[in-house]
Amino acid sequence: MPDCRPIVRRWSVGVLTAVLACGVASGEKCTTQSAMTDTDRNALAGAGRAMAEKVLANDAAGLQAITIAEYAQNFGAIQAAVGNASAKVKGATLVVEQVYLLDASDMKPGPDGKPGNAQFLCTLNRSIAEADFSIPSLPAGKYGFVIVEARGIAAPWRLSFLMEQVQGQWQMAGFYPGAMTAAGRDGLWYWTAARTMAKSKEQWNAWLYYRQAEALLNPSGLILSTHLEKLHNEQASAAPPALSGGISMESPLVVKGADGVEYHFIGLGVDDSLATDKIDVMAHLKVEQIGDAVAARKRNLDAMSALLGAYPELRKGFHGVWIVAEVQGQPPYATELAMNEVR
């Protein structure tokens, strides 16, 4: 089954896509590490390293002690995320890769008196490159974001932390663990491969490889850099017509099997949980009920056949395919087969 890559955060965080045109609201300031004072940079980097070391040691209790009160009181999901990440980074060398100081100390509340929406533009290394943060309903205060890489292991990982300064101390307000490679290849490799596929008119493969590239290159989903914006634009240009409007519960991808049965796919992505030489396709299937195991497996296998029958190019770029049947309020039912096993 895929890694869920748990994300813990207090606020609903979105990606800022048009901030350069709209400008920045008053009261928000981003400082990158090259422009920080030594004091601020060392404090943020030290706090991020300390948190990453606790993940490396699977010291969930220690991390809980330096987590904001809201999450420290209900730490179960974070503890599970720490345990999963700790197993992935065992034996790694930790390197603080990037730090951001997000200062909203002077931010004013909105017209309704509630916290306003914060937008932070971060110029990288005093260049025209940007890394933008957008955080709705952010109370006034000082925040930080630290990216720590776990290197020197077969599959390097990235441990990113959103922090809030509480009584002069940095405390964890969000934990974003994620792999930096999939099937032994990094995000730039998938980006390059996606471009090649797009030129060859392999739109489905290209679209999924672009998704894999972003998953490996984006530390948390909080950030939109100029490079990631370029990736998004390329992915949109390469998208198959059937996916141009997106795929969701409200707008499923409908595929008809050879027997005329329709399958409604509500999600399409990639997965590397089997650690094979290629990544897998991951398709989420909307069903009315899961049913017994025999019937559920047959339906998933039939859905696989229908998906690959409709889009045969998928057989070329991937090791296999997962079908995850989903019904609201019930555990999902997943089935995986290698491409050469799908009839």
mmCIF file of C-alpha atoms in Angstrom:
data_model
loop_
_atom_site.group_PDB
_atom_site.id
_atom_site.type_symbol
_atom_site.label_atom_id
_atom_site.label_comp_id
_atom_site.label_asym_id
_atom_site.label_seq_id
_atom_site.Cartn_x
_atom_site.Cartn_y
_atom_site.Cartn_z
ATOM 1 C CA MET A 1 0.000 0.000 0.000
ATOM 2 C CA PRO A 2 1.189 3.583 -0.575
ATOM 3 C CA ASP A 3 2.806 5.829 1.997
ATOM 4 C CA CYS A 4 0.174 8.280 3.191
ATOM 5 C CA ARG A 5 2.823 10.891 4.017
ATOM 6 C CA PRO A 6 0.835 12.444 6.890
ATOM 7 C CA ILE A 7 0.726 16.205 7.092
ATOM 8 C CA VAL A 8 0.066 17.941 10.389
ATOM 9 C CA ARG A 9 -0.793 21.616 10.376
ATOM 10 C CA ARG A 10 -2.972 24.077 12.186
ATOM 11 C CA TRP A 11 -4.157 26.053 9.214
ATOM 12 C CA SER A 12 -5.507 25.224 5.795
ATOM 13 C CA VAL A 13 -2.508 25.926 3.614
ATOM 14 C CA GLY A 14 -2.829 26.554 -0.109
ATOM 15 C CA VAL A 15 -0.405 27.251 -2.879
ATOM 16 C CA LEU A 16 -0.148 30.855 -4.002
ATOM 17 C CA THR A 17 -0.404 30.929 -7.776
ATOM 18 C CA ALA A 18 -1.005 34.569 -8.680
ATOM 19 C CA VAL A 19 0.758 36.412 -5.928
ATOM 20 C CA LEU A 20 3.187 38.199 -8.220
ATOM 21 C CA ALA A 21 0.276 39.894 -9.920
ATOM 22 C CA CYS A 22 -1.694 40.586 -6.772
ATOM 23 C CA GLY A 23 1.032 41.848 -4.499
ATOM 24 C CA VAL A 24 1.521 41.046 -0.830
ATOM 25 C CA ALA A 25 -0.844 41.897 1.989
ATOM 26 C CA SER A 26 0.508 44.203 4.692
ATOM 27 C CA GLY A 27 2.197 42.704 7.716
ATOM 28 C CA GLU A 28 3.917 39.710 6.082
ATOM 29 C CA LYS A 29 7.621 39.366 5.437
ATOM 30 C CA CYS A 30 9.696 36.416 4.262
ATOM 31 C CA THR A 31 13.437 36.266 4.828
ATOM 32 C CA THR A 32 15.494 33.529 3.187
ATOM 33 C CA GLN A 33 18.595 32.112 4.811
ATOM 34 C CA SER A 34 21.013 34.145 2.683
ATOM 35 C CA ALA A 35 19.406 37.368 3.904
ATOM 36 C CA MET A 36 18.973 36.418 7.585
ATOM 37 C CA THR A 37 21.068 37.493 10.505
ATOM 38 C CA ASP A 38 23.350 34.796 11.848
ATOM 39 C CA THR A 39 21.256 34.697 15.003
ATOM 40 C CA ASP A 40 17.972 34.020 13.205
ATOM 41 C CA ARG A 41 19.508 31.551 10.764
ATOM 42 C CA ASN A 42 21.284 29.562 13.452
ATOM 43 C CA ALA A 43 18.207 29.475 15.683
ATOM 44 C CA LEU A 44 15.942 28.186 12.898
ATOM 45 C CA ALA A 45 18.486 25.720 11.569
ATOM 46 C CA GLY A 46 19.214 24.447 15.062
ATOM 47 C CA ALA A 47 15.526 23.980 15.840
ATOM 48 C CA GLY A 48 14.942 22.135 12.568
ATOM 49 C CA ARG A 49 17.928 19.867 13.113
ATOM 50 C CA ALA A 50 16.820 19.076 16.659
ATOM 51 C CA MET A 51 13.371 18.090 15.424
ATOM 52 C CA ALA A 52 14.840 15.976 12.630
ATOM 53 C CA GLU A 53 17.155 14.234 15.091
ATOM 54 C CA LYS A 54 14.153 13.270 17.194
ATOM 55 C CA VAL A 55 12.505 11.799 14.098
ATOM 56 C CA LEU A 56 15.705 9.920 13.275
ATOM 57 C CA ALA A 57 15.743 8.480 16.807
ATOM 58 C CA ASN A 58 11.980 7.747 16.711
ATOM 59 C CA ASP A 59 11.671 9.980 19.769
ATOM 60 C CA ALA A 60 8.018 10.929 19.400
ATOM 61 C CA ALA A 61 7.761 11.927 23.053
ATOM 62 C CA GLY A 62 10.684 14.308 22.666
ATOM 63 C CA LEU A 63 9.105 15.854 19.574
ATOM 64 C CA GLN A 64 5.780 16.173 21.369
ATOM 65 C CA ALA A 65 7.487 18.221 24.064
ATOM 66 C CA ILE A 66 8.456 20.868 21.479
ATOM 67 C CA THR A 67 5.168 20.897 19.575
ATOM 68 C CA ILE A 68 2.576 23.671 19.841
ATOM 69 C CA ALA A 69 -0.061 22.924 22.467
ATOM 70 C CA GLU A 70 -2.871 22.315 19.976
ATOM 71 C CA TYR A 71 -1.097 19.289 18.494
ATOM 72 C CA ALA A 72 0.785 18.159 21.562
ATOM 73 C CA GLN A 73 -2.569 17.421 23.193
ATOM 74 C CA ASN A 74 -3.599 15.078 20.364
ATOM 75 C CA PHE A 75 -0.360 13.583 19.119
ATOM 76 C CA GLY A 76 -1.445 10.195 17.764
ATOM 77 C CA ALA A 77 -1.267 11.029 14.053
ATOM 78 C CA ILE A 78 2.081 12.770 14.433
ATOM 79 C CA GLN A 79 3.476 9.852 16.406
ATOM 80 C CA ALA A 80 2.533 7.474 13.599
ATOM 81 C CA ALA A 81 4.143 9.785 11.041
ATOM 82 C CA VAL A 82 7.321 9.960 13.118
ATOM 83 C CA GLY A 83 7.499 6.172 13.384
ATOM 84 C CA ASN A 84 7.080 5.725 9.640
ATOM 85 C CA ALA A 85 9.634 8.395 8.774
ATOM 86 C CA SER A 86 12.120 7.112 11.345
ATOM 87 C CA ALA A 87 12.184 3.702 9.674
ATOM 88 C CA LYS A 88 12.818 5.342 6.290
ATOM 89 C CA VAL A 89 15.738 7.524 7.435
ATOM 90 C CA LYS A 90 17.555 5.016 9.657
ATOM 91 C CA GLY A 91 21.313 5.517 9.395
ATOM 92 C CA ALA A 92 21.015 8.800 7.486
ATOM 93 C CA THR A 93 23.121 11.931 7.839
ATOM 94 C CA LEU A 94 20.959 14.996 8.477
ATOM 95 C CA VAL A 95 21.667 18.187 6.533
ATOM 96 C CA VAL A 96 19.704 21.434 6.961
ATOM 97 C CA GLU A 97 19.030 22.387 3.351
ATOM 98 C CA GLN A 98 16.874 25.533 3.565
ATOM 99 C CA VAL A 99 15.323 27.811 6.181
ATOM 100 C CA TYR A 100 12.700 30.538 5.834
ATOM 101 C CA LEU A 101 11.639 33.135 8.378
ATOM 102 C CA LEU A 102 7.954 34.023 7.926
ATOM 103 C CA ASP A 103 7.194 37.115 9.975
ATOM 104 C CA ALA A 104 3.527 38.033 10.378
ATOM 105 C CA SER A 105 4.022 39.934 13.644
ATOM 106 C CA ASP A 106 2.331 43.068 12.287
ATOM 107 C CA MET A 107 -0.444 41.313 10.435
ATOM 108 C CA LYS A 108 -3.894 42.842 10.959
ATOM 109 C CA PRO A 109 -7.129 40.866 11.341
ATOM 110 C CA GLY A 110 -9.696 40.864 8.570
ATOM 111 C CA PRO A 111 -12.834 43.042 8.480
ATOM 112 C CA ASP A 112 -14.699 40.403 10.496
ATOM 113 C CA GLY A 113 -12.071 40.502 13.239
ATOM 114 C CA LYS A 114 -10.749 37.037 12.389
ATOM 115 C CA PRO A 115 -7.134 36.337 11.409
ATOM 116 C CA GLY A 116 -6.409 37.348 7.841
ATOM 117 C CA ASN A 117 -4.821 35.473 4.978
ATOM 118 C CA ALA A 118 -1.038 35.616 4.966
ATOM 119 C CA GLN A 119 1.012 35.630 1.780
ATOM 120 C CA PHE A 120 4.788 35.399 1.896
ATOM 121 C CA LEU A 121 7.042 36.023 -1.122
ATOM 122 C CA CYS A 122 10.545 34.686 -0.634
ATOM 123 C CA THR A 123 13.230 35.764 -3.090
ATOM 124 C CA LEU A 124 15.764 32.947 -3.273
ATOM 125 C CA ASN A 125 19.460 33.789 -2.998
ATOM 126 C CA ARG A 126 18.828 37.427 -3.926
ATOM 127 C CA SER A 127 17.662 36.368 -7.400
ATOM 128 C CA ILE A 128 14.421 36.610 -9.374
ATOM 129 C CA ALA A 129 13.481 33.063 -8.283
ATOM 130 C CA GLU A 130 10.558 32.939 -5.863
ATOM 131 C CA ALA A 131 9.232 30.541 -3.257
ATOM 132 C CA ASP A 132 5.767 31.605 -2.201
ATOM 133 C CA PHE A 133 3.813 30.633 0.920
ATOM 134 C CA SER A 134 0.081 31.282 1.342
ATOM 135 C CA ILE A 135 -1.519 30.592 4.728
ATOM 136 C CA PRO A 136 -5.189 31.491 5.258
ATOM 137 C CA SER A 137 -6.463 32.569 8.684
ATOM 138 C CA LEU A 138 -3.008 33.056 10.161
ATOM 139 C CA PRO A 139 -2.831 34.751 13.568
ATOM 140 C CA ALA A 140 -0.227 37.462 13.962
ATOM 141 C CA GLY A 141 3.118 36.017 15.001
ATOM 142 C CA LYS A 142 6.491 34.776 13.838
ATOM 143 C CA TYR A 143 6.819 31.516 11.921
ATOM 144 C CA GLY A 144 9.528 29.518 10.231
ATOM 145 C CA PHE A 145 9.903 26.729 7.722
ATOM 146 C CA VAL A 146 12.930 24.421 7.753
ATOM 147 C CA ILE A 147 13.853 21.717 5.227
ATOM 148 C CA VAL A 148 16.177 18.963 6.472
ATOM 149 C CA GLU A 149 17.484 16.297 4.113
ATOM 150 C CA ALA A 150 18.295 12.768 5.279
ATOM 151 C CA ARG A 151 21.235 11.758 3.083
ATOM 152 C CA GLY A 152 23.678 8.871 2.844
ATOM 153 C CA ILE A 153 20.994 6.174 2.623
ATOM 154 C CA ALA A 154 19.732 4.181 -0.355
ATOM 155 C CA ALA A 155 16.541 6.254 -0.629
ATOM 156 C CA PRO A 156 17.083 9.790 0.731
ATOM 157 C CA TRP A 157 14.219 11.530 2.472
ATOM 158 C CA ARG A 158 13.232 15.100 3.247
ATOM 159 C CA LEU A 159 11.927 16.137 6.669
ATOM 160 C CA SER A 160 10.290 19.566 6.614
ATOM 161 C CA PHE A 161 8.895 21.456 9.588
ATOM 162 C CA LEU A 162 6.546 24.394 9.981
ATOM 163 C CA MET A 163 7.356 26.220 13.222
ATOM 164 C CA GLU A 164 5.838 28.888 15.399
ATOM 165 C CA GLN A 165 7.791 31.013 17.831
ATOM 166 C CA VAL A 166 6.212 30.613 21.265
ATOM 167 C CA GLN A 167 7.681 32.595 24.159
ATOM 168 C CA GLY A 168 10.947 32.958 22.297
ATOM 169 C CA GLN A 169 11.256 29.244 21.421
ATOM 170 C CA TRP A 170 10.614 27.547 18.095
ATOM 171 C CA GLN A 171 7.927 24.864 18.354
ATOM 172 C CA MET A 172 6.671 22.461 15.704
ATOM 173 C CA ALA A 173 3.409 23.411 14.013
ATOM 174 C CA GLY A 174 3.614 21.081 11.015
ATOM 175 C CA PHE A 175 5.543 17.973 9.981
ATOM 176 C CA TYR A 176 6.013 17.108 6.290
ATOM 177 C CA PRO A 177 8.076 13.935 5.651
ATOM 178 C CA GLY A 178 8.593 12.733 2.114
ATOM 179 C CA ALA A 179 10.828 10.692 -0.157
ATOM 180 C CA MET A 180 13.297 12.418 -2.471
ATOM 181 C CA THR A 181 13.494 9.488 -4.895
ATOM 182 C CA ALA A 182 11.090 6.940 -6.351
ATOM 183 C CA ALA A 183 12.261 3.673 -7.906
ATOM 184 C CA GLY A 184 15.789 4.969 -7.378
ATOM 185 C CA ARG A 185 15.328 8.166 -9.400
ATOM 186 C CA ASP A 186 14.955 11.790 -8.292
ATOM 187 C CA GLY A 187 12.442 14.441 -9.219
ATOM 188 C CA LEU A 188 14.558 15.999 -11.973
ATOM 189 C CA TRP A 189 14.813 12.609 -13.674
ATOM 190 C CA TYR A 190 11.018 12.264 -13.690
ATOM 191 C CA TRP A 191 10.631 15.831 -14.944
ATOM 192 C CA THR A 192 13.006 15.153 -17.842
ATOM 193 C CA ALA A 193 11.289 11.844 -18.600
ATOM 194 C CA ALA A 194 7.884 13.561 -18.556
ATOM 195 C CA ARG A 195 9.070 16.092 -21.120
ATOM 196 C CA THR A 196 10.306 13.290 -23.382
ATOM 197 C CA MET A 197 6.986 11.463 -23.041
ATOM 198 C CA ALA A 198 5.053 14.647 -23.812
ATOM 199 C CA LYS A 199 7.068 15.147 -27.015
ATOM 200 C CA SER A 200 6.290 11.550 -27.967
ATOM 201 C CA LYS A 201 2.553 12.204 -27.419
ATOM 202 C CA GLU A 202 2.430 9.821 -24.450
ATOM 203 C CA GLN A 203 0.100 12.183 -22.624
ATOM 204 C CA TRP A 204 -1.025 9.820 -19.855
ATOM 205 C CA ASN A 205 2.492 8.721 -18.987
ATOM 206 C CA ALA A 206 3.774 12.285 -19.139
ATOM 207 C CA TRP A 207 0.999 13.608 -16.879
ATOM 208 C CA LEU A 208 1.707 10.958 -14.235
ATOM 209 C CA TYR A 209 5.483 11.419 -14.422
ATOM 210 C CA TYR A 210 4.994 15.160 -13.901
ATOM 211 C CA ARG A 211 2.987 14.281 -10.784
ATOM 212 C CA GLN A 212 5.790 12.092 -9.519
ATOM 213 C CA ALA A 213 8.331 14.839 -10.226
ATOM 214 C CA GLU A 214 6.358 17.365 -8.193
ATOM 215 C CA ALA A 215 5.889 14.948 -5.298
ATOM 216 C CA LEU A 216 9.652 14.505 -5.065
ATOM 217 C CA LEU A 217 10.610 18.144 -5.621
ATOM 218 C CA ASN A 218 8.011 19.941 -3.477
ATOM 219 C CA PRO A 219 8.823 19.771 0.248
ATOM 220 C CA SER A 220 5.264 20.039 1.504
ATOM 221 C CA GLY A 221 2.652 21.475 -0.808
ATOM 222 C CA LEU A 222 2.960 24.775 1.058
ATOM 223 C CA ILE A 223 5.424 26.146 -1.457
ATOM 224 C CA LEU A 224 5.184 27.233 -5.062
ATOM 225 C CA SER A 225 8.565 28.174 -6.517
ATOM 226 C CA THR A 226 9.198 29.540 -9.982
ATOM 227 C CA HIS A 227 10.546 26.117 -10.973
ATOM 228 C CA LEU A 228 7.473 24.295 -9.657
ATOM 229 C CA GLU A 229 5.210 26.767 -11.420
ATOM 230 C CA LYS A 230 6.993 25.902 -14.653
ATOM 231 C CA LEU A 231 6.468 22.212 -13.919
ATOM 232 C CA HIS A 232 2.746 22.810 -13.298
ATOM 233 C CA ASN A 233 2.424 24.658 -16.593
ATOM 234 C CA GLU A 234 4.163 21.870 -18.485
ATOM 235 C CA GLN A 235 1.932 19.268 -16.853
ATOM 236 C CA ALA A 236 -1.192 21.241 -17.754
ATOM 237 C CA SER A 237 -0.039 21.506 -21.366
ATOM 238 C CA ALA A 238 0.654 17.769 -21.528
ATOM 239 C CA ALA A 239 -2.602 16.690 -19.847
ATOM 240 C CA PRO A 240 -4.798 14.270 -21.825
ATOM 241 C CA PRO A 241 -8.121 15.858 -22.824
ATOM 242 C CA ALA A 242 -9.934 13.507 -20.432
ATOM 243 C CA LEU A 243 -8.004 15.014 -17.513
ATOM 244 C CA SER A 244 -7.990 18.668 -18.581
ATOM 245 C CA GLY A 245 -10.835 19.429 -16.178
ATOM 246 C CA GLY A 246 -9.322 17.427 -13.335
ATOM 247 C CA ILE A 247 -10.436 14.189 -11.757
ATOM 248 C CA SER A 248 -12.420 14.039 -8.520
ATOM 249 C CA MET A 249 -15.479 12.594 -6.813
ATOM 250 C CA GLU A 250 -17.588 15.228 -8.573
ATOM 251 C CA SER A 251 -15.813 14.822 -11.898
ATOM 252 C CA PRO A 252 -14.712 11.181 -12.253
ATOM 253 C CA LEU A 253 -12.837 9.658 -15.138
ATOM 254 C CA VAL A 254 -15.356 7.233 -16.639
ATOM 255 C CA VAL A 255 -13.900 4.193 -18.417
ATOM 256 C CA LYS A 256 -15.960 1.459 -20.044
ATOM 257 C CA GLY A 257 -14.749 -2.142 -19.978
ATOM 258 C CA ALA A 258 -14.956 -4.619 -22.836
ATOM 259 C CA ASP A 259 -18.210 -5.976 -21.369
ATOM 260 C CA GLY A 260 -19.763 -2.498 -21.278
ATOM 261 C CA VAL A 261 -19.454 -1.999 -17.515
ATOM 262 C CA GLU A 262 -18.500 1.557 -16.539
ATOM 263 C CA TYR A 263 -15.821 2.280 -13.941
ATOM 264 C CA HIS A 264 -15.687 5.672 -12.245
ATOM 265 C CA PHE A 265 -12.153 6.668 -11.241
ATOM 266 C CA ILE A 266 -12.008 9.534 -8.746
ATOM 267 C CA GLY A 267 -8.241 9.774 -8.394
ATOM 268 C CA LEU A 268 -5.207 8.954 -10.490
ATOM 269 C CA GLY A 269 -1.610 9.101 -9.341
ATOM 270 C CA VAL A 270 1.570 7.124 -8.757
ATOM 271 C CA ASP A 271 2.968 4.886 -6.021
ATOM 272 C CA ASP A 272 6.409 3.592 -5.025
ATOM 273 C CA SER A 273 5.539 1.468 -1.993
ATOM 274 C CA LEU A 274 6.696 -1.790 -3.623
ATOM 275 C CA ALA A 275 10.186 -0.370 -4.292
ATOM 276 C CA THR A 276 10.503 -1.996 -7.708
ATOM 277 C CA ASP A 277 12.471 -0.774 -10.723
ATOM 278 C CA LYS A 278 9.527 1.364 -11.857
ATOM 279 C CA ILE A 279 6.738 3.211 -10.086
ATOM 280 C CA ASP A 280 3.125 1.991 -10.185
ATOM 281 C CA VAL A 281 -0.043 3.652 -11.384
ATOM 282 C CA MET A 282 -2.461 4.293 -8.507
ATOM 283 C CA ALA A 283 -6.155 4.591 -9.439
ATOM 284 C CA HIS A 284 -8.969 5.213 -6.948
ATOM 285 C CA LEU A 285 -12.279 3.643 -7.919
ATOM 286 C CA LYS A 286 -15.662 4.811 -6.675
ATOM 287 C CA VAL A 287 -17.984 1.904 -5.850
ATOM 288 C CA GLU A 288 -21.375 1.565 -4.195
ATOM 289 C CA GLN A 289 -20.172 -1.108 -1.782
ATOM 290 C CA ILE A 290 -16.993 -3.079 -1.213
ATOM 291 C CA GLY A 291 -18.714 -6.474 -1.005
ATOM 292 C CA ASP A 292 -16.994 -9.739 -0.156
ATOM 293 C CA ALA A 293 -13.281 -10.186 -0.872
ATOM 294 C CA VAL A 294 -13.769 -12.418 -3.936
ATOM 295 C CA ALA A 295 -16.183 -10.021 -5.622
ATOM 296 C CA ALA A 296 -14.140 -6.976 -4.643
ATOM 297 C CA ARG A 297 -10.956 -8.423 -6.111
ATOM 298 C CA LYS A 298 -12.681 -9.394 -9.367
ATOM 299 C CA ARG A 299 -14.114 -5.892 -9.717
ATOM 300 C CA ASN A 300 -10.687 -4.351 -9.144
ATOM 301 C CA LEU A 301 -9.095 -6.670 -11.714
ATOM 302 C CA ASP A 302 -11.822 -5.843 -14.225
ATOM 303 C CA ALA A 303 -11.262 -2.129 -13.553
ATOM 304 C CA MET A 304 -7.531 -2.603 -14.202
ATOM 305 C CA SER A 305 -8.251 -4.260 -17.522
ATOM 306 C CA ALA A 306 -10.648 -1.478 -18.479
ATOM 307 C CA LEU A 307 -8.173 1.266 -17.569
ATOM 308 C CA LEU A 308 -5.286 -0.299 -19.490
ATOM 309 C CA GLY A 309 -7.575 -1.185 -22.368
ATOM 310 C CA ALA A 310 -8.618 2.442 -22.682
ATOM 311 C CA TYR A 311 -5.105 3.852 -22.222
ATOM 312 C CA PRO A 312 -2.636 1.129 -23.282
ATOM 313 C CA GLU A 313 0.386 3.447 -23.157
ATOM 314 C CA LEU A 314 0.298 3.065 -19.350
ATOM 315 C CA ARG A 315 1.706 -0.431 -19.745
ATOM 316 C CA LYS A 316 4.963 1.074 -21.006
ATOM 317 C CA GLY A 317 5.907 3.537 -18.293
ATOM 318 C CA PHE A 318 5.061 1.668 -15.089
ATOM 319 C CA HIS A 319 5.747 -1.555 -13.189
ATOM 320 C CA GLY A 320 2.104 -2.236 -12.409
ATOM 321 C CA VAL A 321 -1.196 -0.775 -11.354
ATOM 322 C CA TRP A 322 -3.041 -0.403 -8.055
ATOM 323 C CA ILE A 323 -6.824 -0.179 -7.935
ATOM 324 C CA VAL A 324 -8.208 1.134 -4.653
ATOM 325 C CA ALA A 325 -11.980 0.703 -4.358
ATOM 326 C CA GLU A 326 -13.511 3.300 -2.061
ATOM 327 C CA VAL A 327 -16.830 3.742 -0.292
ATOM 328 C CA GLN A 328 -17.347 6.593 2.137
ATOM 329 C CA GLY A 329 -17.207 5.379 5.728
ATOM 330 C CA GLN A 330 -15.653 2.002 4.892
ATOM 331 C CA PRO A 331 -12.065 0.766 4.681
ATOM 332 C CA PRO A 332 -10.824 0.802 1.060
ATOM 333 C CA TYR A 333 -10.055 -2.409 -0.805
ATOM 334 C CA ALA A 334 -6.797 -2.401 -2.784
ATOM 335 C CA THR A 335 -5.426 -4.752 -5.430
ATOM 336 C CA GLU A 336 -2.069 -4.575 -7.259
ATOM 337 C CA LEU A 337 -0.753 -6.463 -10.274
ATOM 338 C CA ALA A 338 2.299 -6.115 -12.487
ATOM 339 C CA MET A 339 1.454 -4.890 -15.973
ATOM 340 C CA ASN A 340 2.209 -8.250 -17.575
ATOM 341 C CA GLU A 341 -0.317 -9.893 -15.221
ATOM 342 C CA VAL A 342 -3.226 -7.649 -16.212
ATOM 343 C CA ARG A 343 -5.351 -9.210 -18.961
#
